[in-house]
PDB file of C-alpha atoms in Angstrom:
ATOM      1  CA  UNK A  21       0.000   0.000   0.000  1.00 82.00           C
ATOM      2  CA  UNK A  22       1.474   3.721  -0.805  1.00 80.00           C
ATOM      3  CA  UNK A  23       2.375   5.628   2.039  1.00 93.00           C
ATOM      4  CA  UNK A  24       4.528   8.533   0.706  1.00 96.00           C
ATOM      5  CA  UNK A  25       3.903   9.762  -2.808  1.00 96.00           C
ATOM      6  CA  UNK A  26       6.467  11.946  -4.588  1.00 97.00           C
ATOM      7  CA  UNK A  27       4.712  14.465  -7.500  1.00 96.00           C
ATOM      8  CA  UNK A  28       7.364  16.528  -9.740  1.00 97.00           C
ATOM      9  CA  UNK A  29       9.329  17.094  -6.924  1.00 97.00           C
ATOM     10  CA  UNK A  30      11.992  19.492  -6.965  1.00 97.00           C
ATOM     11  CA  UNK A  31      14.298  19.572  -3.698  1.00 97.00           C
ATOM     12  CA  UNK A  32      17.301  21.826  -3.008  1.00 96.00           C
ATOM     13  CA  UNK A  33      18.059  25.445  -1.239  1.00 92.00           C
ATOM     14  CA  UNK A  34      16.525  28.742  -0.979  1.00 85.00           C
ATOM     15  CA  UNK A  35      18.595  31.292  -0.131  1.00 82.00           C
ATOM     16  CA  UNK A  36      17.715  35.697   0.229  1.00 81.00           C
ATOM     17  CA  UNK A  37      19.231  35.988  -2.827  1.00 82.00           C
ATOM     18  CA  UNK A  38      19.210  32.352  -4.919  1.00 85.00           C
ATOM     19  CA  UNK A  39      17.609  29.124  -5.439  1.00 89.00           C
ATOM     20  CA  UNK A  40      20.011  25.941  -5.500  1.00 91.00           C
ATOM     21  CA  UNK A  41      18.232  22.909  -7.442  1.00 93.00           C
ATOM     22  CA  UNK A  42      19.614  19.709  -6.111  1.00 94.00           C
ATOM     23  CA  UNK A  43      17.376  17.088  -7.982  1.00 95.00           C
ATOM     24  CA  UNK A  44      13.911  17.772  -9.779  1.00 95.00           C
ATOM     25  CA  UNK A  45      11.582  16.067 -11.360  1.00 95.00           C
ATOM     26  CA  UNK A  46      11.320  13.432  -8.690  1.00 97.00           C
ATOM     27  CA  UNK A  47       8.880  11.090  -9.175  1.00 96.00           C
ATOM     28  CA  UNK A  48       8.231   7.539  -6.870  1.00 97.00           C
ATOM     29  CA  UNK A  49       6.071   6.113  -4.092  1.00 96.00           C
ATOM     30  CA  UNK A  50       7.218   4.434  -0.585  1.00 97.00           C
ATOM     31  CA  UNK A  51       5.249   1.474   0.514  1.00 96.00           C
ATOM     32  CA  UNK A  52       4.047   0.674   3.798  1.00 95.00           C
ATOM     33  CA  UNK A  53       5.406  -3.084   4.786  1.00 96.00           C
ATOM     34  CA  UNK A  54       9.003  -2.558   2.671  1.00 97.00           C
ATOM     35  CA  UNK A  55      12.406  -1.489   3.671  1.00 98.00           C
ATOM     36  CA  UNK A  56      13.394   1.047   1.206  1.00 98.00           C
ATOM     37  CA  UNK A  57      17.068   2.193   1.016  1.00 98.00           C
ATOM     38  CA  UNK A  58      18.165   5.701  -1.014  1.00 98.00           C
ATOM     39  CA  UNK A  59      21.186   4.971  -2.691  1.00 98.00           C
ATOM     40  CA  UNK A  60      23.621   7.224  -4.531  1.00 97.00           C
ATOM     41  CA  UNK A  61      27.058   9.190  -4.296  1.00 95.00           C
ATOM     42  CA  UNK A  62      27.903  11.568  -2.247  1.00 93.00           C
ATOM     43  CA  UNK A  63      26.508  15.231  -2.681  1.00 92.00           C
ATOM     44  CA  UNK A  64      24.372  13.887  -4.960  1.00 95.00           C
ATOM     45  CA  UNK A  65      21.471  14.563  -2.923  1.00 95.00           C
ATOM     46  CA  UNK A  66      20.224  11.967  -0.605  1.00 96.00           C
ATOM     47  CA  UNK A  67      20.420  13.826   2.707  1.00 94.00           C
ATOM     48  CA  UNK A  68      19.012  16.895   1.304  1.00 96.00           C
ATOM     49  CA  UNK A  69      15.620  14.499  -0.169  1.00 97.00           C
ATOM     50  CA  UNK A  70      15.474  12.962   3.346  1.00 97.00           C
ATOM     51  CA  UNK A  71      15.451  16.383   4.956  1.00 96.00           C
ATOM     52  CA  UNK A  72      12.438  17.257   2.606  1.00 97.00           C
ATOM     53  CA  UNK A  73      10.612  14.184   3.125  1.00 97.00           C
ATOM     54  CA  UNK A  74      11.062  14.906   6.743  1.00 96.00           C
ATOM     55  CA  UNK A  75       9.624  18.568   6.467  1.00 95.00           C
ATOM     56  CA  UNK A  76      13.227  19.648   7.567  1.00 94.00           C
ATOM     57  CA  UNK A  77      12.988  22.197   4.677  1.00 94.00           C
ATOM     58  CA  UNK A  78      10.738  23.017   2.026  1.00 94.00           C
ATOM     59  CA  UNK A  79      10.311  21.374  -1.395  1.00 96.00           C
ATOM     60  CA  UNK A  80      10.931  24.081  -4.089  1.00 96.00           C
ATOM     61  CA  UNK A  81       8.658  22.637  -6.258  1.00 96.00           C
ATOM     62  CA  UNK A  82       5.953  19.400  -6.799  1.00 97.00           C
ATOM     63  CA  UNK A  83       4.124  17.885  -3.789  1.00 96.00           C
ATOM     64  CA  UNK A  84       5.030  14.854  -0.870  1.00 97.00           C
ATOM     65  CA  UNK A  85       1.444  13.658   0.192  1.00 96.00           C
ATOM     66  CA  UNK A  86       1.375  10.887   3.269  1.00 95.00           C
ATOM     67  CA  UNK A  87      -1.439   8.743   2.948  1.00 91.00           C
ATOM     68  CA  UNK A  88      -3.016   8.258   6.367  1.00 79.00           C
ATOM     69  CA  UNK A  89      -6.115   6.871   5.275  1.00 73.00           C
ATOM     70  CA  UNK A  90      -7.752   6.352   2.081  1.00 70.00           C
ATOM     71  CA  UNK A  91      -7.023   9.442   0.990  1.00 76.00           C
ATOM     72  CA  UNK A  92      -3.280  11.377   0.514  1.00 84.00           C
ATOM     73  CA  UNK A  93      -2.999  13.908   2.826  1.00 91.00           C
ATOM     74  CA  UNK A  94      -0.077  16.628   1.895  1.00 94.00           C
ATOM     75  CA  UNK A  95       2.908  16.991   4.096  1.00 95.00           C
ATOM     76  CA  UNK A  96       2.835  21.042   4.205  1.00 93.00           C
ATOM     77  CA  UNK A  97      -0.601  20.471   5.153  1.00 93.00           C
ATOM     78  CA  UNK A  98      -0.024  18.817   8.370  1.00 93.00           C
ATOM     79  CA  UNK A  99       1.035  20.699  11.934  1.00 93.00           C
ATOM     80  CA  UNK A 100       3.908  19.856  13.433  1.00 93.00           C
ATOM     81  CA  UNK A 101       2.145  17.870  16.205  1.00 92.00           C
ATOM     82  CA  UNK A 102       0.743  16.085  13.430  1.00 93.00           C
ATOM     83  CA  UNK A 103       3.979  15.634  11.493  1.00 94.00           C
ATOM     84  CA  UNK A 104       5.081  14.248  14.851  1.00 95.00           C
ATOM     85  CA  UNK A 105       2.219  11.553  14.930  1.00 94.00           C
ATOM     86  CA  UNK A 106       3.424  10.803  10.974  1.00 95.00           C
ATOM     87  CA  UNK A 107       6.891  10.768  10.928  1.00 97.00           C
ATOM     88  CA  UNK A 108       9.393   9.251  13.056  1.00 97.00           C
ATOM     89  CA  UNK A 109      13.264  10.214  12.100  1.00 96.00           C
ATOM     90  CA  UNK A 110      16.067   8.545  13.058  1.00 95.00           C
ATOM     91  CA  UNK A 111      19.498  10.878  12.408  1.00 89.00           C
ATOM     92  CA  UNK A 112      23.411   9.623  12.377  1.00 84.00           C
ATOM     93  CA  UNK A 113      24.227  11.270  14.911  1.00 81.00           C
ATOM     94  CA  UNK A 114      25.076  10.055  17.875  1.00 76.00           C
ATOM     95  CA  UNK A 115      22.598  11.047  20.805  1.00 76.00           C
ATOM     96  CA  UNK A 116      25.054  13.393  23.169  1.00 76.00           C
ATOM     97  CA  UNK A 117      22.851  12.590  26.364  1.00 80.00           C
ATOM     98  CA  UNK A 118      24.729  11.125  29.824  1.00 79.00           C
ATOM     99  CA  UNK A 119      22.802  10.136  33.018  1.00 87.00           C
ATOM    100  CA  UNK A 120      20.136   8.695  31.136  1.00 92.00           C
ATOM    101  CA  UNK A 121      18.566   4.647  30.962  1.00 95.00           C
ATOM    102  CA  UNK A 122      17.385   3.746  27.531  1.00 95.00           C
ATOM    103  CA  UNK A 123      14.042   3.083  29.407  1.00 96.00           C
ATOM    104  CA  UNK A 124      14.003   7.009  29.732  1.00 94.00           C
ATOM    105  CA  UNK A 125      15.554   7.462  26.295  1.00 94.00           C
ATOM    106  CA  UNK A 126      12.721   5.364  24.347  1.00 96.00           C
ATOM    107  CA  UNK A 127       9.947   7.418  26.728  1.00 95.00           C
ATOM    108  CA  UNK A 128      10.997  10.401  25.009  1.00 93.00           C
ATOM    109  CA  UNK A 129       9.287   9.017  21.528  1.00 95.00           C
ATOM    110  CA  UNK A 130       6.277   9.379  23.371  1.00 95.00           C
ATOM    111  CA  UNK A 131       6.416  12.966  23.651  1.00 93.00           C
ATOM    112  CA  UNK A 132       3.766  13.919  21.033  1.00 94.00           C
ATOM    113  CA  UNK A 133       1.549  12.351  23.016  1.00 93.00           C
ATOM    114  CA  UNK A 134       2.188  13.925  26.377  1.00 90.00           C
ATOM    115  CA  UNK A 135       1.351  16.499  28.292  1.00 72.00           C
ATOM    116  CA  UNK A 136       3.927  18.975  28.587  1.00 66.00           C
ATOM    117  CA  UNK A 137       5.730  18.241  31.668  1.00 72.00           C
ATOM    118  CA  UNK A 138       6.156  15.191  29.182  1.00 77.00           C
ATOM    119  CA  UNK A 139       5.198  12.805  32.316  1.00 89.00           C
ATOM    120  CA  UNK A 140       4.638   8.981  31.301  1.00 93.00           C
ATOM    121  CA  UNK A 141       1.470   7.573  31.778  1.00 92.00           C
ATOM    122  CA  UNK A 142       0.850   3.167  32.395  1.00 95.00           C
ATOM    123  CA  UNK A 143      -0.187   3.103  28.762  1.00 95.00           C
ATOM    124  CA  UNK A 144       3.170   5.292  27.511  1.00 95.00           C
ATOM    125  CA  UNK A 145       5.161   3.169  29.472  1.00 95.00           C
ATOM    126  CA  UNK A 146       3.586  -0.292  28.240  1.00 97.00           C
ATOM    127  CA  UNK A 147       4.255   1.592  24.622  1.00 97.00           C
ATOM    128  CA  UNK A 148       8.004   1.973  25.628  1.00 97.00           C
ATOM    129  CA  UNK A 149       8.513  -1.829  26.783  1.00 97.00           C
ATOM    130  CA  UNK A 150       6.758  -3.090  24.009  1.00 98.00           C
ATOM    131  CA  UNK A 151       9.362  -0.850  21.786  1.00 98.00           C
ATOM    132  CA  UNK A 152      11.969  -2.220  23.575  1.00 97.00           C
ATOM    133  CA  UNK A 153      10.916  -5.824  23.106  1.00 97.00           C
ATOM    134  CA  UNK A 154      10.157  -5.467  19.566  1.00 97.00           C
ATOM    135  CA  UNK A 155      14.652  -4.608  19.195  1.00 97.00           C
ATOM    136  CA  UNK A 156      15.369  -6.637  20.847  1.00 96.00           C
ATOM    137  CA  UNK A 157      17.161  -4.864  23.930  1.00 96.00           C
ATOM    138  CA  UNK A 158      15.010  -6.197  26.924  1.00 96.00           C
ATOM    139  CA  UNK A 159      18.905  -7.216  28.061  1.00 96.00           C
ATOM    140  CA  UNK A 160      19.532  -3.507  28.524  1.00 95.00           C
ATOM    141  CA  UNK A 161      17.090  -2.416  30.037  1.00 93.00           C
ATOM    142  CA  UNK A 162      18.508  -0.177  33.140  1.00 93.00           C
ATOM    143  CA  UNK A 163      21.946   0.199  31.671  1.00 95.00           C
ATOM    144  CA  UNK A 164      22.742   4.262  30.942  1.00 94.00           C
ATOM    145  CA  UNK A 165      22.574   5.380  27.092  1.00 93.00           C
ATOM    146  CA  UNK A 166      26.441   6.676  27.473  1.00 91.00           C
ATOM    147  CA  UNK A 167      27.470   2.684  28.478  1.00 93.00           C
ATOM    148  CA  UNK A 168      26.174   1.513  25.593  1.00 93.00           C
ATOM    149  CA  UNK A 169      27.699   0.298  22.070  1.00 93.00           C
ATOM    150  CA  UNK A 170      27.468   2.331  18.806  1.00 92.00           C
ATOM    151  CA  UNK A 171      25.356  -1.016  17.668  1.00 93.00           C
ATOM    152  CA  UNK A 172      23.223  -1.014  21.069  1.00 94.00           C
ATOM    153  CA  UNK A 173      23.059   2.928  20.649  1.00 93.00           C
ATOM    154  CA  UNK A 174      21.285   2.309  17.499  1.00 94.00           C
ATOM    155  CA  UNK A 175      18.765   0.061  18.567  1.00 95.00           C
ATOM    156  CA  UNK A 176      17.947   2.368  21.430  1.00 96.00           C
ATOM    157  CA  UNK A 177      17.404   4.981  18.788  1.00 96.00           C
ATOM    158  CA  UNK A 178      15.241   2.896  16.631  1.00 97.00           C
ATOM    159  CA  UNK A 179      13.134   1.735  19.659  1.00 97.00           C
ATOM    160  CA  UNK A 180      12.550   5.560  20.217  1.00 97.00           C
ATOM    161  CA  UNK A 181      11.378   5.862  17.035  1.00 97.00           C
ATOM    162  CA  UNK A 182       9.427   3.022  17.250  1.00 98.00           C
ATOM    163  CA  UNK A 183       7.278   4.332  20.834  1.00 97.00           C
ATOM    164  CA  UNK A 184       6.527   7.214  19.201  1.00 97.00           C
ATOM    165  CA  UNK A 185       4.198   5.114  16.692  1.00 97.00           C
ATOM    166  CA  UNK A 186       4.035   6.700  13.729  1.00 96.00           C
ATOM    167  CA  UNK A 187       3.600   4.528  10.197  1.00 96.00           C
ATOM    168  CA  UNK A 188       6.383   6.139   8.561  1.00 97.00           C
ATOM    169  CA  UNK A 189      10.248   5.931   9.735  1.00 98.00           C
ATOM    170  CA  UNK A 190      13.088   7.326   8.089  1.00 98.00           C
ATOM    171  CA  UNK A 191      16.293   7.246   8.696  1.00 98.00           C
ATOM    172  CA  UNK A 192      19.595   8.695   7.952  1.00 96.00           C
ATOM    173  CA  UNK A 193      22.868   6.205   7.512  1.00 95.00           C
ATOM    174  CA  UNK A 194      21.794   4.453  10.364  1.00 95.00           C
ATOM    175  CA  UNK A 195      24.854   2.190   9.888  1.00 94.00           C
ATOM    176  CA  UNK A 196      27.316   4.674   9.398  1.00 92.00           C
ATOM    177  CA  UNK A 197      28.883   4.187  12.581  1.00 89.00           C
ATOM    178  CA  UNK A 198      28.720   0.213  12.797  1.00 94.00           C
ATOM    179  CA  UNK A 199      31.317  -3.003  12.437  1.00 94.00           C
ATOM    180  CA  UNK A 200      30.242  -5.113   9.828  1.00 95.00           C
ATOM    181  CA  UNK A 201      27.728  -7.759  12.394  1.00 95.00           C
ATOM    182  CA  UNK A 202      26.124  -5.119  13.837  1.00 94.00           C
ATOM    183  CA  UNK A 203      25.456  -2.957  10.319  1.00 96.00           C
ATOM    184  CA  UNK A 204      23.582  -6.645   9.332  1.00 96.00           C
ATOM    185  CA  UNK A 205      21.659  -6.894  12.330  1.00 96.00           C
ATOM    186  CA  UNK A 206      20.552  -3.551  12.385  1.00 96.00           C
ATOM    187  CA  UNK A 207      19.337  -3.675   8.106  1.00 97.00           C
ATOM    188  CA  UNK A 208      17.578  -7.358   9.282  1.00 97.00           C
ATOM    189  CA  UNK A 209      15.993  -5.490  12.169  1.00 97.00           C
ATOM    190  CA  UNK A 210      14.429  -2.625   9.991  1.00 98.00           C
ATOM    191  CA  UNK A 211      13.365  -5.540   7.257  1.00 98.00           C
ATOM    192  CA  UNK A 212      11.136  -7.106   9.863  1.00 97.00           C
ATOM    193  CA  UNK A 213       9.913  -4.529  11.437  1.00 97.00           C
ATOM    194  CA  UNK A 214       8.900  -2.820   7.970  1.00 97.00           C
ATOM    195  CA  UNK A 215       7.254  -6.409   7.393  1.00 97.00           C
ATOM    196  CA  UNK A 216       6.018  -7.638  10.874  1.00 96.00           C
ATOM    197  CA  UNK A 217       4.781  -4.377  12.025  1.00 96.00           C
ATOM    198  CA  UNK A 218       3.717  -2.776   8.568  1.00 95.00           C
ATOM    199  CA  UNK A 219       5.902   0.309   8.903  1.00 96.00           C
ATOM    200  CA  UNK A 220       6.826   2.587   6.116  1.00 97.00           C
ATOM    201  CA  UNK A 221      11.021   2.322   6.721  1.00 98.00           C
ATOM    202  CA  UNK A 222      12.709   4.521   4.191  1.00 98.00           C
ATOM    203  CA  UNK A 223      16.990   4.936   4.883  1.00 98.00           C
ATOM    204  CA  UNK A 224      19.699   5.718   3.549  1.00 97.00           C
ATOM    205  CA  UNK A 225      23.063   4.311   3.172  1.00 97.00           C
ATOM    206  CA  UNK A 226      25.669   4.058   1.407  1.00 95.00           C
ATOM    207  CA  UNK A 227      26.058  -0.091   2.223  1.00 96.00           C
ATOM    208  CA  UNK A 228      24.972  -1.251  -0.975  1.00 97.00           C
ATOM    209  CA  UNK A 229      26.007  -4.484  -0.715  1.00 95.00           C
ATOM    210  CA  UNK A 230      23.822  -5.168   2.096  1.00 96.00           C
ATOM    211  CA  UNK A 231      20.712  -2.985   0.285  1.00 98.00           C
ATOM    212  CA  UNK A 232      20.626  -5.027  -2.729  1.00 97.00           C
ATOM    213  CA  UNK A 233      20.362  -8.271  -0.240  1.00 96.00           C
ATOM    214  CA  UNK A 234      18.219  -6.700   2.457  1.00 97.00           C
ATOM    215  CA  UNK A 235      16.007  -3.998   0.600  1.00 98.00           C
ATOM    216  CA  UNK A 236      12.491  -4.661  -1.010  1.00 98.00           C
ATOM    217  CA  UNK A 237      12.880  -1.278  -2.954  1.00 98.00           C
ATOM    218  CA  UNK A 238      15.842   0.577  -3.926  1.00 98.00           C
ATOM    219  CA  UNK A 239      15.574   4.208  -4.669  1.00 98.00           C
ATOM    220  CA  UNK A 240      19.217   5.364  -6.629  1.00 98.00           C
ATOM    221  CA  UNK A 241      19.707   8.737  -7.167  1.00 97.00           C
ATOM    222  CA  UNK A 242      21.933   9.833 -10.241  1.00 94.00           C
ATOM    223  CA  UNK A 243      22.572  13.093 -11.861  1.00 90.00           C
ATOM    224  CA  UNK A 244      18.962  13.958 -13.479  1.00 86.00           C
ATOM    225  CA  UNK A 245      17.474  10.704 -12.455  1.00 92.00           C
ATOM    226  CA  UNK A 246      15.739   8.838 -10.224  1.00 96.00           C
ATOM    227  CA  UNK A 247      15.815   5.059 -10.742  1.00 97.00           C
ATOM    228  CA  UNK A 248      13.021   2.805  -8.392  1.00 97.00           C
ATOM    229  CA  UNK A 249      12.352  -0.817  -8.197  1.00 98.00           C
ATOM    230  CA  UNK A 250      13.762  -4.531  -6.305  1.00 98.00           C
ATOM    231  CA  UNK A 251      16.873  -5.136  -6.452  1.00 98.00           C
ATOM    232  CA  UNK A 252      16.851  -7.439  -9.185  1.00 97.00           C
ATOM    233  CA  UNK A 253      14.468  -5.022 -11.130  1.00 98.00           C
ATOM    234  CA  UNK A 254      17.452  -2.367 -11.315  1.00 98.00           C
ATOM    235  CA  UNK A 255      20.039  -4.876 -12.139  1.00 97.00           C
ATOM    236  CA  UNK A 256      18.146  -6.216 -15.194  1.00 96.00           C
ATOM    237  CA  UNK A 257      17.624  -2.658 -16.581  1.00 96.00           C
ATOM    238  CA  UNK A 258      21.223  -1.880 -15.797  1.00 96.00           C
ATOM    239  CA  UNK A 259      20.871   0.728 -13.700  1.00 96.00           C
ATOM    240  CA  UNK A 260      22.828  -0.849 -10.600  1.00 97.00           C
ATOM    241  CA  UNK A 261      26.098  -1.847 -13.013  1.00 96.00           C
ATOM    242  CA  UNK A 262      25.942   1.958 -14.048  1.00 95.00           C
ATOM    243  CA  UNK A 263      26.201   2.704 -10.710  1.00 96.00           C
ATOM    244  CA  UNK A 264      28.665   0.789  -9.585  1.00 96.00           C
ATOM    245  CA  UNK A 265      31.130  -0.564 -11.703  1.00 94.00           C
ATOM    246  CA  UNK A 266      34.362   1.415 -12.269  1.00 91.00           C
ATOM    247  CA  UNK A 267      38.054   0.226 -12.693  1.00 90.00           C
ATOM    248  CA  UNK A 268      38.645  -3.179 -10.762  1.00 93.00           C
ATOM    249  CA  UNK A 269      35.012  -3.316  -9.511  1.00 95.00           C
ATOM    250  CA  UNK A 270      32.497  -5.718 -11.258  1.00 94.00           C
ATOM    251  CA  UNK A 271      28.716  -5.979 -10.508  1.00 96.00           C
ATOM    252  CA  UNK A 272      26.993  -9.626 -11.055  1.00 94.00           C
ATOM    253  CA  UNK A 273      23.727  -8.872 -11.940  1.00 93.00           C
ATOM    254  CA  UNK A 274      22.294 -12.345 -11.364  1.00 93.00           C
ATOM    255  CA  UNK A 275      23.550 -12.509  -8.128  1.00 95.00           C
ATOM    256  CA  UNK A 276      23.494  -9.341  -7.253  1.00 95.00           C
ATOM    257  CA  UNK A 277      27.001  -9.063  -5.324  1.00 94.00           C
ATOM    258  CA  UNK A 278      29.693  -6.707  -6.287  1.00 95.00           C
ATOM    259  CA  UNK A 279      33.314  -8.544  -6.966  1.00 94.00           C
ATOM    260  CA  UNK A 280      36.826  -6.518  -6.769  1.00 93.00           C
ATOM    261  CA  UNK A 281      39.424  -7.821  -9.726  1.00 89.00           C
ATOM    262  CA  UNK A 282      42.658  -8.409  -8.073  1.00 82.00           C
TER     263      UNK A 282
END
């Protein structure tokens, strides 16, 4: 089912005195139930589309619509409270916060939906555990956020993100800071919770290897184009060897892995 719904979107920078196009004509739909990962090079624009999908800065041009019910609802139309209720983010950055328990970390997703002394009701805190359970970190519970490794950091943060129940989550290089075991169990994580939990999870990354093997939809975004579809879908129409392959580096579009000449 659509969830977000790109029309003739134009994204970039407005400045007092000039207007910086990054990408335009973007055109594509994010489905509730898939893990969808934004590929492409740097400064080609990723971070900037994520911002605008996130309402982090205007679109110069075209529309984003959310659709909350049976009808698409557009994003400039909603408040932030609502936006809040919609949208759950998930940034690289490290959280800087000491003297904290993840308990009290996840809570904090709850704040749309609290009063403003932000004080956790039984139901917010059945919300938070249930969060917690769903990543996986019941183990932690107790232990303070600054304790914690960069791979148990980010499940904290997607937990968060998760207690604040919203249908749509995106997230920015959420395995940036990862080894190689945690970067998989983090993508597996998002894949089932996009599937188990039916939540619109849109990223992105620049671990390709692990998008093409993990990622129901691909979004790759080139100079003057944006290219959608599985995995396999981009690799037949040749889209994903563009992309990749360069001196010494070989894409195998039938089995979609990426091989180094020695």
């Amino acid at each position: 089912m659509e969830s977000v719904v790109l029309q003739n979107l134009s994204i970039g920078y407005l400045t007092k005195d000039s207007r910086k196009v990054v990408a335009t004509g973007l055109n594509a739909t994010i489905n509730s139930g898939e893990l969808t990962c934004l590929l492409g090079r740097n400064g080609i624009g990723k971070s900037t589309l994520l911002r605008t999908l996130s309402a982090f800065q205007p679109a110069l041009d075209g529309d984003i619509s959310v659709v909350l019910t049976s009808h698409p609802s557009p994003l400039t139309s909603l408040s932030d409270k609502e936006r809040s209720r919609v949208i759950g983010i998930v940034l690289t950055e490290k959280p800087d916060v000491q003297n904290m328990t993840i308990e009290e970390l996840v809570g904090m997703g709850r704040s749309p939906y609290t009063g403003f002394w932000g004080t956790l009701d039984a139901e917010d805190e059945e919300i938070v555990c249930e969060a917690i359970r769903l990543v996986g970190i019941e183990n932690l519970q107790g232990r303070m956020v600054h304790t914690l490794s960069d791979g148990e950091r980010q499940k904290v943060m997607i937990a968060k993100a998760l207690a604040q129940q919203t249908p749509i989550i995106y997230l920015d290089e959420p395995t940036a800071f990862l080894d190689f075991p945690s970067k998989v169990e983090t993508m597996q994580l998002l894949r089932k919770l996009a599937a188990e939990e039916q939540k619109t999870i849109f990223l992105s990354t620049h671990d390709v290897e692990l998008s093409l093997q993990l990622a129901d939809k691909i979004w790759l975004m080139e100079p003057e184009q944006l290219s959608v579809g599985t995995p396999a879908e981009l690799a037949a129409e040749g889209v994903l060897s563009r992309f990749i392959e360069h001196d010494g580096i070989v894409f195998d579009k039938d089995s979609l892995t990426i091989h180094i000449r020695k």
